[in-house]
mmCIF file of C-alpha atoms in Angstrom:
data_model
loop_
_atom_site.group_PDB
_atom_site.id
_atom_site.type_symbol
_atom_site.label_atom_id
_atom_site.label_comp_id
_atom_site.label_asym_id
_atom_site.label_seq_id
_atom_site.Cartn_x
_atom_site.Cartn_y
_atom_site.Cartn_z
ATOM 1 C CA MET A 27 103.575 84.581 135.469
ATOM 2 C CA THR A 28 100.937 86.906 134.039
ATOM 3 C CA TRP A 29 100.336 87.625 130.370
ATOM 4 C CA ARG A 30 98.029 90.509 129.498
ATOM 5 C CA ASP A 31 95.580 89.503 126.831
ATOM 6 C CA GLY A 32 94.616 91.708 123.923
ATOM 7 C CA PRO A 33 96.730 93.950 121.659
ATOM 8 C CA THR A 34 98.163 97.236 122.860
ATOM 9 C CA SER A 35 98.600 99.957 120.280
ATOM 10 C CA GLY A 36 102.034 100.993 121.588
ATOM 11 C CA ASP A 37 103.864 97.651 121.431
ATOM 12 C CA PRO A 38 105.837 97.323 118.164
ATOM 13 C CA HIS A 39 106.876 93.747 119.019
ATOM 14 C CA ARG A 40 103.358 92.360 119.328
ATOM 15 C CA PHE A 41 101.662 91.185 116.143
ATOM 16 C CA GLY A 42 98.425 93.000 115.312
ATOM 17 C CA THR A 43 99.121 96.278 117.087
ATOM 18 C CA GLU A 44 99.187 99.649 115.356
ATOM 19 C CA ALA A 45 102.832 100.135 116.338
ATOM 20 C CA PHE A 46 103.736 96.754 114.859
ATOM 21 C CA TYR A 47 102.273 97.602 111.455
ATOM 22 C CA ALA A 48 103.831 101.073 111.545
ATOM 23 C CA ALA A 49 107.272 99.587 112.273
ATOM 24 C CA LEU A 50 106.776 97.027 109.509
ATOM 25 C CA GLY A 51 105.906 99.757 107.001
ATOM 26 C CA ARG A 52 108.923 101.870 107.895
ATOM 27 C CA ALA A 53 111.181 98.816 107.663
ATOM 28 C CA PHE A 54 109.836 97.924 104.226
ATOM 29 C CA VAL A 55 110.513 101.430 102.905
ATOM 30 C CA ALA A 56 114.044 101.344 104.337
ATOM 31 C CA MET A 57 114.854 97.962 102.780
ATOM 32 C CA CYS A 58 113.459 99.112 99.439
ATOM 33 C CA ALA A 59 115.955 101.982 99.626
ATOM 34 C CA VAL A 60 118.885 99.637 100.330
ATOM 35 C CA VAL A 61 118.501 97.590 97.148
ATOM 36 C CA PRO A 62 118.888 100.556 94.732
ATOM 37 C CA MET A 63 122.170 101.338 96.485
ATOM 38 C CA LEU A 64 123.377 97.824 95.652
ATOM 39 C CA PHE A 65 122.318 98.330 92.037
ATOM 40 C CA LEU A 66 124.204 101.634 91.967
ATOM 41 C CA ILE A 67 127.360 99.924 93.223
ATOM 42 C CA GLU A 68 127.014 97.219 90.554
ATOM 43 C CA ALA A 69 126.364 99.809 87.841
ATOM 44 C CA LEU A 70 129.492 101.757 88.809
ATOM 45 C CA ASP A 71 131.512 98.546 88.912
ATOM 46 C CA VAL A 72 130.377 97.544 85.418
ATOM 47 C CA GLY A 73 130.336 101.004 83.865
ATOM 48 C CA LEU A 74 133.725 102.104 85.153
ATOM 49 C CA ARG A 75 135.265 98.624 84.980
ATOM 50 C CA LEU A 76 136.425 98.844 88.571
ATOM 51 C CA ASP A 77 136.639 95.061 88.972
ATOM 52 C CA LEU A 78 135.422 95.376 92.555
ATOM 53 C CA ASP A 79 134.597 91.674 92.787
ATOM 54 C CA VAL A 80 138.274 90.747 92.794
ATOM 55 C CA ALA A 81 139.478 93.875 94.582
ATOM 56 C CA ALA A 82 137.008 93.670 97.493
ATOM 57 C CA GLY A 83 135.593 90.142 97.453
ATOM 58 C CA ILE A 84 136.499 87.375 99.888
ATOM 59 C CA ILE A 85 139.513 85.349 98.777
ATOM 60 C CA PRO A 86 139.643 82.373 101.171
ATOM 61 C CA HIS A 87 142.873 81.703 103.082
ATOM 62 C CA ARG A 88 144.552 84.811 101.689
ATOM 63 C CA ILE A 89 145.281 87.867 103.826
ATOM 64 C CA GLN A 90 144.649 90.217 100.890
ATOM 65 C CA GLY A 91 141.146 88.776 100.607
ATOM 66 C CA LEU A 92 140.253 89.142 104.286
ATOM 67 C CA ASP A 93 138.849 92.665 103.902
ATOM 68 C CA GLY A 94 136.201 91.131 101.648
ATOM 69 C CA VAL A 95 134.487 89.881 104.806
ATOM 70 C CA PHE A 96 133.089 93.408 105.202
ATOM 71 C CA PHE A 97 132.780 94.459 101.553
ATOM 72 C CA SER A 98 131.570 91.326 99.759
ATOM 73 C CA PRO A 99 127.874 91.555 100.880
ATOM 74 C CA PHE A 100 127.619 94.814 98.908
ATOM 75 C CA LEU A 101 129.061 93.329 95.694
ATOM 76 C CA HIS A 102 127.610 90.917 93.134
ATOM 77 C CA ALA A 103 128.973 88.942 90.202
ATOM 78 C CA ASP A 104 126.476 90.522 87.780
ATOM 79 C CA PHE A 105 123.003 92.017 87.641
ATOM 80 C CA ASN A 106 121.324 88.595 87.465
ATOM 81 C CA HIS A 107 123.046 87.676 90.702
ATOM 82 C CA LEU A 108 121.790 90.895 92.283
ATOM 83 C CA TYR A 109 118.248 90.414 90.948
ATOM 84 C CA SER A 110 118.031 86.969 92.533
ATOM 85 C CA ASN A 111 119.050 88.365 95.920
ATOM 86 C CA SER A 112 116.930 91.524 95.890
ATOM 87 C CA ILE A 113 113.448 90.205 96.713
ATOM 88 C CA PRO A 114 114.428 87.837 99.557
ATOM 89 C CA LEU A 115 116.692 90.574 100.959
ATOM 90 C CA ILE A 116 113.798 93.038 101.050
ATOM 91 C CA LEU A 117 111.326 90.485 102.404
ATOM 92 C CA LEU A 118 113.461 89.040 105.179
ATOM 93 C CA GLY A 119 115.224 92.314 105.969
ATOM 94 C CA THR A 120 111.878 94.037 106.482
ATOM 95 C CA PHE A 121 110.808 91.684 109.254
ATOM 96 C CA VAL A 122 114.235 91.750 110.916
ATOM 97 C CA LEU A 123 114.428 95.555 110.790
ATOM 98 C CA ALA A 124 110.863 95.936 112.093
ATOM 99 C CA ALA A 125 112.051 94.617 115.462
ATOM 100 C CA GLY A 126 114.288 97.655 115.934
ATOM 101 C CA LEU A 127 117.088 99.498 114.156
ATOM 102 C CA ARG A 128 119.769 98.827 116.780
ATOM 103 C CA ARG A 129 119.022 95.100 116.861
ATOM 104 C CA PHE A 130 119.035 95.069 113.068
ATOM 105 C CA LEU A 131 122.429 96.761 112.757
ATOM 106 C CA TRP A 132 124.142 94.643 115.409
ATOM 107 C CA SER A 133 122.572 91.449 114.062
ATOM 108 C CA THR A 134 123.657 92.280 110.513
ATOM 109 C CA MET A 135 127.217 92.900 111.707
ATOM 110 C CA VAL A 136 127.330 89.533 113.478
ATOM 111 C CA ILE A 137 125.983 87.791 110.374
ATOM 112 C CA ILE A 138 128.524 89.483 108.107
ATOM 113 C CA LEU A 139 131.389 88.493 110.424
ATOM 114 C CA VAL A 140 130.313 84.883 110.946
ATOM 115 C CA SER A 141 129.406 84.322 107.302
ATOM 116 C CA GLY A 142 132.479 86.089 105.913
ATOM 117 C CA LEU A 143 134.991 84.494 108.263
ATOM 118 C CA GLY A 144 133.389 81.100 107.699
ATOM 119 C CA VAL A 145 133.901 81.509 103.965
ATOM 120 C CA TRP A 146 137.462 82.778 104.427
ATOM 121 C CA PHE A 147 138.456 79.788 106.569
ATOM 122 C CA THR A 148 136.633 77.027 104.653
ATOM 123 C CA GLY A 149 136.257 78.254 101.062
ATOM 124 C CA SER A 150 138.409 77.393 98.075
ATOM 125 C CA PRO A 151 141.548 79.583 97.825
ATOM 126 C CA ASN A 152 141.062 79.665 94.059
ATOM 127 C CA SER A 153 137.715 81.446 94.327
ATOM 128 C CA VAL A 154 136.416 84.938 94.973
ATOM 129 C CA VAL A 155 133.155 85.150 96.926
ATOM 130 C CA VAL A 156 130.730 88.087 96.663
ATOM 131 C CA GLY A 157 127.027 88.604 97.260
ATOM 132 C CA ALA A 158 124.412 89.282 99.931
ATOM 133 C CA SER A 159 123.137 85.718 100.113
ATOM 134 C CA GLY A 160 125.019 85.066 103.365
ATOM 135 C CA VAL A 161 123.174 87.994 104.934
ATOM 136 C CA ILE A 162 119.873 86.712 103.526
ATOM 137 C CA PHE A 163 120.387 83.290 105.094
ATOM 138 C CA GLY A 164 121.397 85.089 108.284
ATOM 139 C CA TYR A 165 118.096 86.952 108.396
ATOM 140 C CA LEU A 166 116.325 83.641 107.857
ATOM 141 C CA GLY A 167 118.227 82.217 110.825
ATOM 142 C CA ILE A 168 117.239 85.214 112.946
ATOM 143 C CA LEU A 169 113.529 84.847 112.244
ATOM 144 C CA LEU A 170 113.569 81.102 112.795
ATOM 145 C CA THR A 171 115.476 81.382 116.074
ATOM 146 C CA ARG A 172 113.383 84.291 117.336
ATOM 147 C CA GLY A 173 110.344 82.135 116.828
ATOM 148 C CA VAL A 174 111.841 79.729 119.364
ATOM 149 C CA VAL A 175 113.597 81.947 121.926
ATOM 150 C CA GLU A 176 110.982 84.719 121.884
ATOM 151 C CA ARG A 177 107.999 82.430 121.299
ATOM 152 C CA SER A 178 106.972 84.574 118.343
ATOM 153 C CA TRP A 179 104.492 82.812 116.074
ATOM 154 C CA TRP A 180 104.563 85.504 113.428
ATOM 155 C CA ASN A 181 108.307 84.917 112.980
ATOM 156 C CA PHE A 182 107.523 81.287 112.296
ATOM 157 C CA GLY A 183 104.877 82.450 109.827
ATOM 158 C CA VAL A 184 107.404 84.564 107.921
ATOM 159 C CA VAL A 185 109.842 81.638 107.755
ATOM 160 C CA LEU A 186 107.056 79.391 106.460
ATOM 161 C CA LEU A 187 106.159 81.953 103.790
ATOM 162 C CA VAL A 188 109.772 82.284 102.695
ATOM 163 C CA GLY A 189 110.097 78.505 102.666
ATOM 164 C CA LEU A 190 107.123 78.226 100.329
ATOM 165 C CA LEU A 191 108.451 80.938 98.009
ATOM 166 C CA TYR A 192 112.158 80.150 98.057
ATOM 167 C CA GLY A 193 112.358 76.656 99.531
ATOM 168 C CA TRP A 194 114.583 75.431 96.712
ATOM 169 C CA GLN A 195 117.144 78.107 97.568
ATOM 170 C CA LEU A 196 117.415 76.825 101.135
ATOM 171 C CA LEU A 197 119.265 73.833 99.723
ATOM 172 C CA GLY A 198 122.090 76.295 99.165
ATOM 173 C CA ILE A 199 123.479 75.449 102.616
ATOM 174 C CA LEU A 200 124.502 72.031 101.266
ATOM 175 C CA PRO A 201 127.747 71.402 99.350
ATOM 176 C CA THR A 202 127.329 71.628 95.587
ATOM 177 C CA ASN A 203 129.402 71.557 92.419
ATOM 178 C CA GLU A 204 127.794 74.769 91.179
ATOM 179 C CA ARG A 205 129.456 78.180 91.499
ATOM 180 C CA ILE A 206 127.594 78.894 94.728
ATOM 181 C CA SER A 207 129.224 79.564 98.078
ATOM 182 C CA TRP A 208 127.314 77.098 100.220
ATOM 183 C CA GLN A 209 129.741 77.982 103.019
ATOM 184 C CA GLY A 210 128.482 81.570 102.973
ATOM 185 C CA HIS A 211 124.894 80.354 103.168
ATOM 186 C CA LEU A 212 125.573 77.891 105.976
ATOM 187 C CA PHE A 213 127.668 80.242 108.096
ATOM 188 C CA GLY A 214 125.242 83.076 107.400
ATOM 189 C CA LEU A 215 122.416 80.932 108.789
ATOM 190 C CA LEU A 216 124.522 80.114 111.858
ATOM 191 C CA GLY A 217 125.356 83.799 112.275
ATOM 192 C CA GLY A 218 121.652 84.597 112.275
ATOM 193 C CA VAL A 219 121.046 82.013 115.002
ATOM 194 C CA VAL A 220 123.831 83.539 117.121
ATOM 195 C CA ALA A 221 122.544 87.090 116.554
ATOM 196 C CA ALA A 222 118.976 86.146 117.480
ATOM 197 C CA ILE A 223 120.176 84.704 120.780
ATOM 198 C CA LEU A 224 122.559 87.562 121.593
ATOM 199 C CA PHE A 225 120.066 90.317 120.801
ATOM 200 C CA ARG A 226 116.822 88.645 121.785
ATOM 201 C CA CYS A 227 113.937 90.743 123.070
ATOM 202 C CA ARG A 228 113.669 90.621 126.864
ATOM 203 C CA ARG A 229 109.929 91.179 126.828
ATOM 204 C CA THR A 230 110.084 93.811 129.578
ATOM 205 C CA GLU A 231 106.437 94.602 129.005
ATOM 206 C CA LEU A 232 105.548 91.424 130.884
ATOM 207 C CA SER A 233 106.635 93.058 134.142
ATOM 208 C CA ALA A 234 105.002 96.423 133.380
ATOM 209 C CA PRO A 235 102.105 97.555 135.568
ATOM 210 C CA GLU A 236 98.761 96.300 134.338
ATOM 211 C CA ARG A 237 96.285 98.799 132.964
ATOM 212 C CA PRO A 238 92.955 99.114 134.757
ATOM 213 C CA GLY A 239 90.303 96.946 133.182
ATOM 214 C CA SER A 240 92.789 94.895 131.191
ATOM 215 C CA PRO A 241 91.909 91.177 131.352
ATOM 216 C CA THR A 242 94.689 88.817 132.381
ATOM 217 C CA VAL A 243 95.526 85.234 131.701
ATOM 218 C CA ASN A 244 97.478 83.538 134.484
ATOM 219 C CA LEU A 245 99.949 80.908 133.326
ATOM 220 C CA GLY A 246 101.070 78.235 135.787
#
């Protein structure tokens, strides 16, 4: 097959192009707008004493707690819980969203379903699970898997950076005695792997007509 060498300014999926950096900037702004919405929800919950954690969180094995699969990622136990999720959500979400809005939305839905249902089936029936950490681990799974299936080195670079910054949090996929839903983390990561495979980039630009004067590298 033939791989055109050198960056093209119109390819948002190729690292180093103008379109790539533009997409990354737009994604960062969008993710920075998402987090204040989560803070607003938490402020309303605390200020109005709505008790949304219990009303809309995941209650494993109970039908009345099944709707929490969709609502729990938007709820947090307290502001400290939300603070701890905010930065990794912005960081990882930015790189996932930069690959395209449609892929981002569908991938997020798959992660929410896999993570939430995993918690509902395997979690303790005496617990209520809330928080965006399942989605965060899902985004981590997306970037890691894209690095493999799409042969994207910059995805690997992002995962390495996150590992250096938040490596201790990655242990959250292991069972623990702390009040942490390791099931949500584990199934979120698996959901990200599934989403990355289902919505992988087809790299249609490889079959596009070559531009005059563009050097090529032939791969056997």
